[in-house]
Amino acid sequence: MTNLNCESPLIAPKEQPRNLRIYDSFDRPLRDLRISVIDQCNFRCVYCMPQNQRIEHYTFLKQDQWLTFPQIERLARLFVKLGVGKIRITGGEPLLRPNLSNLVGKLKGIPEVKDLALTTNGSMLIQHAQALKDAGLDRITVSLDTLDPALFRQINGFRGTLEKVLDGIQLCQKIGFGCIKINVVLQKNIGHRHILDLVRYFKGRKPILRFIEYMDAGNCNHWSPDAVVPASEIVKLIHEHFPLRAVRSNYYGEVASRYEFLDGEGEIGFITPITQPFCRTCTRARVSADGKMYPCLFANHGTDLRPFLRQDIPDDVLLNIIQSDWRNRKDRYSELRAKSLSSQKSLPKIEMFQIGG
Ligand code: SAM
Ligand code: SF4
Ligand code: SF4
């Protein structure tokens, strides 16, 4: 059974809200904007910000380097003019940003924003879920890799408790979030039992599990292809215990390959940046907490928009910068990685906690 609440309202290109359509060098439209509101995090996940690695020498942004909420809103209003209809707030851990629900309310007030989502580690949802809902947040994605309390803490650097995240997810359901997704990053060392436990727990409930292949995002996780579990293995494993069938994408550019349970108990998704890259339909621009626009998750350079967000600089100037950046975009890192792993992996890249996934 397909959970209709999770279908994007942006199904057909002609329904896109836009004044100006812009396309990059590979004819990909600009449709989604991911805004990181903070680079700090209360977790230290092994695949993102492992403790005792180079991250401990990274200098987190100071508060006065963050884009302010009015600056983020201004940027969002410009991006929607160029075709963006979906915005995702991310981080670091976005719920560490004070008064985040105020920003949600501002972004929700932009009529062209048809889908406003947040990705969080879930550890502070208990305190913030109601305010986010009241402010108009449409969807929540919670990152949760295991239901084993000890493994959970091991993965996140012994920073948080599983119980709090599960309580947060339950609260989101209770207060009526229509679509909740659970992001699971899989690394080789995670046993099959943990994967099946997650499926068993969420099957038939509202949240949709999405298994994500471990990516070579940033440099501090010291990624190696050997640590990747191909999604096809997980599909096979789950199918053996809970029969599945593939279903069509909800919309152009959807990153997850979707499957539904044959017994009608919901669906799951697989995000396959390593084994089946989806650069060809990548419609996402990303802005870091200090206002740099990145055309790709694996970029090593972003265009600094912050100096142009001063009140005395007209919107047209900013629009031109964003447009020309997107029009020149040639990024397809994952496709190239698939062809040549060795030549890609040592390049310096922005870290995942700076750009938000
Ligand atoms: N802190 C929030 C969270 O964890 O949900 C938001 C930011 S986090 C960088 C966004 C997403 O990226 C999370 O779902 C996380 O699991 C995923 N992620 C981080 N590092 C990853 C990696 N190396 N490979 C695949 N996914 C990763
Ligand atoms: Fe923090 Fe999210 Fe990165 Fe984990 S994945 S360290 S929760 S930013
Ligand atoms: Fe998009 Fe870059 Fe990921 Fe390809 S590698 S899907 S271009 S973010």
CSV table of C-alpha atoms and ligand atoms in Angstrom, one decimal:
chain,number,residue,atom,x,y,z
A,1,MET,CA,0.0,0.0,0.0
A,2,THR,CA,1.5,3.3,-1.0
A,3,ASN,CA,1.5,6.1,1.6
A,4,LEU,CA,0.0,8.9,-0.4
A,5,ASN,CA,0.9,11.4,2.2
A,6,CYS,CA,4.5,11.0,1.3
A,7,GLU,CA,4.1,11.7,-2.4
A,8,SER,CA,5.6,14.9,-3.4
A,9,PRO,CA,3.1,17.5,-4.6
A,10,LEU,CA,5.5,18.2,-7.4
A,11,ILE,CA,4.8,15.3,-9.6
A,12,ALA,CA,4.8,16.6,-13.1
A,13,PRO,CA,7.2,19.2,-14.4
A,14,LYS,CA,4.4,21.4,-15.7
A,15,GLU,CA,3.1,21.8,-12.1
A,16,GLN,CA,6.4,23.4,-11.0
A,17,PRO,CA,5.9,26.9,-9.6
A,18,ARG,CA,8.3,29.1,-11.5
A,19,ASN,CA,8.7,32.5,-13.0
A,20,LEU,CA,12.0,31.6,-14.7
A,21,ARG,CA,13.0,28.1,-15.5
A,22,ILE,CA,16.7,27.4,-15.3
A,23,TYR,CA,18.6,24.3,-16.4
A,24,ASP,CA,22.2,23.3,-15.9
A,25,SER,CA,24.8,22.2,-18.5
A,26,PHE,CA,23.2,18.7,-18.5
A,27,ASP,CA,19.7,20.1,-18.9
A,28,ARG,CA,18.7,19.4,-15.3
A,29,PRO,CA,16.2,21.9,-13.8
A,30,LEU,CA,16.7,23.6,-10.5
A,31,ARG,CA,13.9,22.3,-8.2
A,32,ASP,CA,15.1,21.6,-4.7
A,33,LEU,CA,17.0,23.6,-2.2
A,34,ARG,CA,18.7,22.2,0.9
A,35,ILE,CA,19.6,24.8,3.5
A,36,SER,CA,22.0,24.0,6.2
A,37,VAL,CA,21.3,26.2,9.3
A,38,ILE,CA,24.2,25.1,11.4
A,39,ASP,CA,27.4,23.0,11.1
A,40,GLN,CA,27.5,21.9,14.7
A,41,CYS,CA,26.0,18.6,16.0
A,42,ASN,CA,25.4,16.9,19.3
A,43,PHE,CA,26.2,13.5,17.7
A,44,ARG,CA,29.5,12.2,16.2
A,45,CYS,CA,28.3,9.6,13.7
A,46,VAL,CA,31.1,7.4,12.5
A,47,TYR,CA,30.2,8.0,8.8
A,48,CYS,CA,29.8,11.8,9.1
A,49,MET,CA,31.7,13.5,11.9
A,50,PRO,CA,33.7,10.8,13.6
A,51,GLN,CA,35.2,11.8,16.9
A,52,ASN,CA,39.0,11.8,17.3
A,53,GLN,CA,39.4,12.4,13.6
A,54,ARG,CA,40.3,15.6,11.7
A,55,ILE,CA,36.9,17.0,12.8
A,56,GLU,CA,38.3,17.8,16.2
A,57,HIS,CA,40.5,20.3,14.5
A,58,TYR,CA,37.7,21.8,12.3
A,59,THR,CA,36.6,25.2,13.4
A,60,PHE,CA,32.8,25.4,13.6
A,61,LEU,CA,31.2,28.5,12.3
A,62,LYS,CA,30.7,31.3,14.8
A,63,GLN,CA,27.1,32.4,15.3
A,64,ASP,CA,27.8,35.7,13.5
A,65,GLN,CA,28.8,33.7,10.4
A,66,TRP,CA,25.5,32.0,10.1
A,67,LEU,CA,23.0,33.4,7.6
A,68,THR,CA,20.3,35.1,9.6
A,69,PHE,CA,16.7,33.9,9.2
A,70,PRO,CA,15.8,37.0,7.1
A,71,GLN,CA,18.7,36.3,4.8
A,72,ILE,CA,17.7,32.6,4.5
A,73,GLU,CA,14.1,33.7,3.7
A,74,ARG,CA,15.4,36.2,1.1
A,75,LEU,CA,17.4,33.5,-0.6
A,76,ALA,CA,14.5,31.0,-0.5
A,77,ARG,CA,12.3,33.6,-2.2
A,78,LEU,CA,14.9,34.0,-5.0
A,79,PHE,CA,15.3,30.3,-5.4
A,80,VAL,CA,11.6,29.8,-5.9
A,81,LYS,CA,11.7,32.3,-8.7
A,82,LEU,CA,14.0,30.0,-10.4
A,83,GLY,CA,11.8,26.9,-10.1
A,84,VAL,CA,12.4,25.6,-6.5
A,85,GLY,CA,9.3,24.2,-4.9
A,86,LYS,CA,10.8,21.9,-2.3
A,87,ILE,CA,13.0,23.1,0.6
A,88,ARG,CA,14.7,20.9,3.1
A,89,ILE,CA,16.3,22.3,6.3
A,90,THR,CA,19.3,20.4,7.5
A,91,GLY,CA,22.6,20.7,9.3
A,92,GLY,CA,24.8,19.6,11.3
A,93,GLU,CA,21.9,19.1,13.6
A,94,PRO,CA,19.3,21.7,12.6
A,95,LEU,CA,17.4,21.6,15.9
A,96,LEU,CA,20.5,23.1,17.6
A,97,ARG,CA,19.8,26.3,15.8
A,98,PRO,CA,17.8,28.5,18.2
A,99,ASN,CA,14.2,29.3,17.3
A,100,LEU,CA,14.2,27.1,14.2
A,101,SER,CA,10.4,27.1,14.1
A,102,ASN,CA,10.5,30.8,13.4
A,103,LEU,CA,12.4,30.1,10.2
A,104,VAL,CA,10.0,27.3,9.3
A,105,GLY,CA,7.1,29.7,9.6
A,106,LYS,CA,8.8,32.2,7.3
A,107,LEU,CA,9.6,29.6,4.7
A,108,LYS,CA,6.1,28.2,4.9
A,109,GLY,CA,4.8,31.6,4.2
A,110,ILE,CA,6.3,31.5,0.7
A,111,PRO,CA,3.4,30.3,-1.5
A,112,GLU,CA,5.5,28.6,-4.0
A,113,VAL,CA,7.1,26.3,-1.4
A,114,LYS,CA,4.9,23.3,-1.8
A,115,ASP,CA,7.0,21.0,0.3
A,116,LEU,CA,9.0,22.0,3.4
A,117,ALA,CA,11.0,19.2,5.1
A,118,LEU,CA,13.5,18.8,7.9
A,119,THR,CA,16.3,16.2,8.4
A,120,THR,CA,17.2,15.6,12.0
A,121,ASN,CA,18.9,13.1,14.2
A,122,GLY,CA,15.7,13.1,16.3
A,123,SER,CA,17.4,13.6,19.6
A,124,MET,CA,15.6,16.8,20.3
A,125,LEU,CA,12.3,16.2,18.6
A,126,ILE,CA,10.5,15.8,21.9
A,127,GLN,CA,11.2,19.5,22.7
A,128,HIS,CA,10.6,20.9,19.2
A,129,ALA,CA,8.2,18.7,17.2
A,130,GLN,CA,5.0,20.6,18.2
A,131,ALA,CA,6.4,24.0,17.5
A,132,LEU,CA,7.7,22.8,14.1
A,133,LYS,CA,4.3,21.4,13.2
A,134,ASP,CA,2.5,24.5,14.3
A,135,ALA,CA,4.9,26.6,12.2
A,136,GLY,CA,3.9,24.6,9.1
A,137,LEU,CA,6.6,22.1,8.6
A,138,ASP,CA,5.3,19.5,6.1
A,139,ARG,CA,7.6,16.6,6.6
A,140,ILE,CA,10.3,15.2,8.9
A,141,THR,CA,13.1,12.8,8.1
A,142,VAL,CA,14.8,11.2,11.1
A,143,SER,CA,18.2,9.5,10.9
A,144,LEU,CA,18.2,6.2,12.8
A,145,ASP,CA,20.5,3.4,11.9
A,146,THR,CA,19.6,0.7,14.4
A,147,LEU,CA,17.2,-0.3,17.2
A,148,ASP,CA,20.0,-1.7,19.3
A,149,PRO,CA,20.7,0.8,22.1
A,150,ALA,CA,24.4,-0.1,22.5
A,151,LEU,CA,25.1,-0.1,18.7
A,152,PHE,CA,23.1,3.2,18.4
A,153,ARG,CA,25.5,4.8,20.8
A,154,GLN,CA,28.5,3.3,19.2
A,155,ILE,CA,27.5,4.7,15.8
A,156,ASN,CA,26.8,8.2,17.1
A,157,GLY,CA,29.9,8.6,19.2
A,158,PHE,CA,28.2,7.8,22.6
A,159,ARG,CA,26.2,11.0,22.4
A,160,GLY,CA,22.5,10.3,22.6
A,161,THR,CA,20.0,7.6,23.5
A,162,LEU,CA,17.8,5.5,21.2
A,163,GLU,CA,14.8,6.0,23.5
A,164,LYS,CA,14.7,9.7,23.0
A,165,VAL,CA,14.8,9.3,19.2
A,166,LEU,CA,12.0,6.7,19.2
A,167,ASP,CA,9.9,8.9,21.5
A,168,GLY,CA,10.5,11.8,19.2
A,169,ILE,CA,9.3,9.8,16.2
A,170,GLN,CA,6.2,8.6,18.1
A,171,LEU,CA,5.4,12.2,19.0
A,172,CYS,CA,5.7,13.3,15.4
A,173,GLN,CA,3.2,10.6,14.5
A,174,LYS,CA,0.9,11.6,17.3
A,175,ILE,CA,0.8,15.2,16.4
A,176,GLY,CA,0.0,14.4,12.8
A,177,PHE,CA,3.1,14.7,10.6
A,178,GLY,CA,1.7,13.2,7.4
A,179,CYS,CA,5.0,11.9,6.2
A,180,ILE,CA,7.9,10.7,8.3
A,181,LYS,CA,10.9,9.1,6.8
A,182,ILE,CA,13.7,7.2,8.6
A,183,ASN,CA,17.1,7.4,7.0
A,184,VAL,CA,19.3,4.4,7.7
A,185,VAL,CA,23.0,4.6,6.6
A,186,LEU,CA,24.4,1.1,6.2
A,187,GLN,CA,28.0,0.2,6.7
A,188,LYS,CA,29.5,-3.2,6.2
A,189,ASN,CA,29.8,-4.0,9.9
A,190,ILE,CA,26.1,-3.7,10.6
A,191,GLY,CA,24.6,-7.2,11.0
A,192,HIS,CA,21.6,-8.5,9.1
A,193,ARG,CA,19.7,-8.8,12.4
A,194,HIS,CA,19.8,-5.1,12.9
A,195,ILE,CA,18.4,-4.4,9.4
A,196,LEU,CA,15.6,-6.9,9.8
A,197,ASP,CA,14.7,-5.5,13.3
A,198,LEU,CA,14.3,-2.1,11.8
A,199,VAL,CA,12.1,-3.4,9.0
A,200,ARG,CA,10.0,-5.4,11.5
A,201,TYR,CA,9.6,-2.4,13.8
A,202,PHE,CA,8.5,0.1,11.1
A,203,LYS,CA,6.6,-2.1,8.8
A,204,GLY,CA,2.9,-1.3,9.0
A,205,ARG,CA,3.5,1.9,10.8
A,206,LYS,CA,3.6,5.3,9.2
A,207,PRO,CA,7.3,6.0,9.0
A,208,ILE,CA,9.0,4.9,5.8
A,209,LEU,CA,12.4,3.4,6.1
A,210,ARG,CA,15.0,4.5,3.5
A,211,PHE,CA,18.3,2.6,3.4
A,212,ILE,CA,21.2,4.8,2.2
A,213,GLU,CA,24.5,3.5,0.8
A,214,TYR,CA,27.4,4.7,2.8
A,215,MET,CA,28.9,7.6,0.8
A,216,ASP,CA,32.4,9.1,0.4
A,217,ALA,CA,31.0,12.5,1.5
A,218,GLY,CA,33.7,14.7,2.9
A,219,ASN,CA,37.1,13.4,3.9
A,220,CYS,CA,37.0,12.9,7.7
A,221,ASN,CA,35.1,9.5,7.6
A,222,HIS,CA,38.0,7.9,5.7
A,223,TRP,CA,35.5,6.2,3.4
A,224,SER,CA,36.4,3.0,1.7
A,225,PRO,CA,34.4,1.2,-1.0
A,226,ASP,CA,34.9,-2.0,1.1
A,227,ALA,CA,32.6,-0.5,3.8
A,228,VAL,CA,29.7,-0.1,1.4
A,229,VAL,CA,26.8,-2.5,1.5
A,230,PRO,CA,25.1,-2.4,-2.0
A,231,ALA,CA,21.4,-1.7,-1.7
A,232,SER,CA,20.7,-4.8,-3.9
A,233,GLU,CA,22.0,-7.0,-1.1
A,234,ILE,CA,19.6,-5.4,1.4
A,235,VAL,CA,16.7,-5.6,-1.0
A,236,LYS,CA,17.4,-9.3,-1.4
A,237,LEU,CA,17.8,-9.8,2.4
A,238,ILE,CA,14.5,-8.0,3.2
A,239,HIS,CA,12.7,-9.7,0.3
A,240,GLU,CA,13.6,-13.1,1.7
A,241,HIS,CA,11.9,-12.3,5.0
A,242,PHE,CA,9.2,-9.7,4.0
A,243,PRO,CA,8.4,-10.1,0.2
A,244,LEU,CA,8.6,-6.9,-1.8
A,245,ARG,CA,7.9,-5.6,-5.2
A,246,ALA,CA,9.3,-2.5,-6.9
A,247,VAL,CA,7.0,0.5,-7.5
A,248,ARG,CA,7.4,3.5,-9.8
A,249,SER,CA,8.9,6.8,-8.7
A,250,ASN,CA,6.6,9.4,-7.3
A,251,TYR,CA,8.1,12.1,-9.3
A,252,TYR,CA,11.0,13.1,-11.6
A,253,GLY,CA,14.3,13.2,-9.7
A,254,GLU,CA,13.1,11.1,-6.7
A,255,VAL,CA,16.3,9.8,-5.2
A,256,ALA,CA,14.9,6.7,-3.5
A,257,SER,CA,14.0,3.5,-5.4
A,258,ARG,CA,10.7,2.4,-3.9
A,259,TYR,CA,9.5,-1.0,-3.0
A,260,GLU,CA,6.2,-2.0,-1.3
A,261,PHE,CA,5.5,-5.0,0.9
A,262,LEU,CA,3.4,-7.6,-0.8
A,263,ASP,CA,1.2,-7.9,2.3
A,264,GLY,CA,0.2,-4.2,1.9
A,265,GLU,CA,2.0,-3.1,5.0
A,266,GLY,CA,3.7,0.0,3.6
A,267,GLU,CA,6.8,0.7,1.6
A,268,ILE,CA,10.6,1.1,1.9
A,269,GLY,CA,13.1,3.0,-0.1
A,270,PHE,CA,16.8,2.5,-1.2
A,271,ILE,CA,19.1,5.4,-2.0
A,272,THR,CA,22.0,4.1,-4.1
A,273,PRO,CA,24.5,6.9,-4.8
A,274,ILE,CA,27.3,4.3,-5.0
A,275,THR,CA,25.9,1.4,-7.0
A,276,GLN,CA,23.3,3.2,-9.1
A,277,PRO,CA,24.1,6.9,-9.2
A,278,PHE,CA,21.2,9.3,-10.0
A,279,CYS,CA,23.2,12.4,-11.1
A,280,ARG,CA,21.2,12.5,-14.3
A,281,THR,CA,18.1,13.7,-12.5
A,282,CYS,CA,19.8,15.7,-9.7
A,283,THR,CA,17.8,18.9,-9.3
A,284,ARG,CA,19.2,19.9,-5.9
A,285,ALA,CA,21.1,23.0,-4.9
A,286,ARG,CA,22.6,23.3,-1.4
A,287,VAL,CA,23.4,26.3,0.7
A,288,SER,CA,25.7,26.0,3.8
A,289,ALA,CA,25.0,27.7,7.1
A,290,ASP,CA,27.4,30.5,6.1
A,291,GLY,CA,25.7,31.1,2.8
A,292,LYS,CA,27.8,29.2,0.2
A,293,MET,CA,25.9,27.6,-2.6
A,294,TYR,CA,27.1,24.2,-3.6
A,295,PRO,CA,26.0,22.5,-6.8
A,296,CYS,CA,26.8,19.0,-5.6
A,297,LEU,CA,27.2,17.0,-2.3
A,298,PHE,CA,30.7,16.2,-3.2
A,299,ALA,CA,31.8,19.7,-4.3
A,300,ASN,CA,35.0,21.3,-3.0
A,301,HIS,CA,34.0,24.8,-3.7
A,302,GLY,CA,30.9,26.9,-3.1
A,303,THR,CA,29.8,30.3,-4.3
A,304,ASP,CA,29.7,32.7,-1.4
A,305,LEU,CA,26.3,34.4,-1.5
A,306,ARG,CA,26.6,36.0,1.9
A,307,PRO,CA,28.4,39.2,0.7
A,308,PHE,CA,25.5,39.7,-1.7
A,309,LEU,CA,22.8,39.4,0.9
A,310,ARG,CA,23.4,42.9,2.2
A,311,GLN,CA,20.3,45.0,2.1
A,312,ASP,CA,21.8,47.5,-0.4
A,313,ILE,CA,22.4,44.9,-3.0
A,314,PRO,CA,19.4,44.4,-5.2
A,315,ASP,CA,17.8,41.0,-5.7
A,316,ASP,CA,18.6,41.0,-9.4
A,317,VAL,CA,22.3,40.8,-8.6
A,318,LEU,CA,21.8,37.7,-6.4
A,319,LEU,CA,19.5,36.1,-8.9
A,320,ASN,CA,22.1,36.5,-11.6
A,321,ILE,CA,24.7,34.9,-9.5
A,322,ILE,CA,22.5,31.9,-8.6
A,323,GLN,CA,21.4,31.5,-12.2
A,324,SER,CA,24.8,31.6,-13.7
A,325,ASP,CA,26.1,29.2,-11.1
A,326,TRP,CA,23.3,26.7,-11.9
A,327,ARG,CA,23.6,27.2,-15.7
A,328,ASN,CA,27.3,26.4,-15.5
A,329,ARG,CA,26.8,23.3,-13.3
A,330,LYS,CA,28.4,20.2,-14.7
A,331,ASP,CA,28.6,18.1,-11.5
A,332,ARG,CA,28.0,14.4,-11.7
A,333,TYR,CA,30.4,13.1,-9.1
A,334,SER,CA,28.7,9.8,-8.3
A,335,GLU,CA,28.6,8.8,-12.0
A,336,LEU,CA,32.2,9.6,-12.4
A,337,ARG,CA,33.0,7.7,-9.2
A,338,ALA,CA,31.3,4.7,-10.5
A,339,LYS,CA,33.7,4.7,-13.4
A,340,SER,CA,36.9,5.4,-11.5
A,341,LEU,CA,36.9,5.0,-7.8
A,342,SER,CA,40.6,5.5,-7.2
A,343,SER,CA,40.9,8.9,-8.9
A,344,GLN,CA,38.1,10.4,-6.9
A,345,LYS,CA,38.5,9.5,-3.3
A,346,SER,CA,41.4,11.6,-2.2
A,347,LEU,CA,40.0,15.0,-3.5
A,348,PRO,CA,39.2,17.5,-0.7
A,349,LYS,CA,35.4,17.8,-0.4
A,350,ILE,CA,33.0,19.7,1.8
A,351,GLU,CA,32.0,17.6,4.9
A,352,MET,CA,28.5,16.2,5.1
A,353,PHE,CA,27.8,18.1,8.4
A,354,GLN,CA,28.6,21.3,6.6
A,355,ILE,CA,26.2,20.8,3.8
A,356,GLY,CA,23.6,18.6,5.3
A,357,GLY,CA,23.1,15.6,2.9
B,1,SAM,N1,22.0,15.8,11.7
B,1,SAM,C1,20.9,15.5,10.8
B,1,SAM,C2,20.7,14.1,10.7
B,1,SAM,O1,21.6,13.3,11.0
B,1,SAM,O2,19.6,13.7,10.2
B,1,SAM,C3,20.9,16.2,9.5
B,1,SAM,C4,22.3,16.3,8.8
B,1,SAM,S1,22.9,14.7,8.3
B,1,SAM,C5,24.4,15.2,7.5
B,1,SAM,C6,21.9,14.4,6.9
B,1,SAM,C7,21.8,12.9,6.5
B,1,SAM,O3,23.1,12.5,5.9
B,1,SAM,C8,21.5,11.9,7.6
B,1,SAM,O4,20.4,11.2,7.3
B,1,SAM,C9,22.8,11.1,7.7
B,1,SAM,O5,22.5,9.8,8.1
B,1,SAM,C10,23.3,11.2,6.3
B,1,SAM,N2,24.7,10.9,6.2
B,1,SAM,C11,25.7,11.5,6.8
B,1,SAM,N3,26.9,11.0,6.4
B,1,SAM,C12,26.7,10.1,5.5
B,1,SAM,C13,27.5,9.2,4.6
B,1,SAM,N4,28.8,9.3,4.7
B,1,SAM,N5,26.9,8.4,3.8
B,1,SAM,C14,25.5,8.4,3.7
B,1,SAM,N6,24.7,9.2,4.4
B,1,SAM,C15,25.3,10.0,5.3
B,2,SF4,FE1,25.4,14.9,13.3
B,2,SF4,FE2,23.7,14.1,11.4
B,2,SF4,FE3,26.3,14.0,11.0
B,2,SF4,FE4,25.2,12.3,12.6
B,2,SF4,S1,24.8,12.5,10.4
B,2,SF4,S2,27.1,13.5,13.0
B,2,SF4,S3,23.6,13.5,13.5
B,2,SF4,S4,25.2,15.9,11.3
B,3,SF4,FE1,23.7,15.3,-7.4
B,3,SF4,FE2,26.4,15.5,-7.1
B,3,SF4,FE3,24.9,13.5,-5.9
B,3,SF4,FE4,25.3,13.5,-8.5
B,3,SF4,S1,26.9,13.3,-7.0
B,3,SF4,S2,23.4,13.1,-7.5
B,3,SF4,S3,25.3,15.7,-9.0
B,3,SF4,S4,24.7,15.7,-5.5
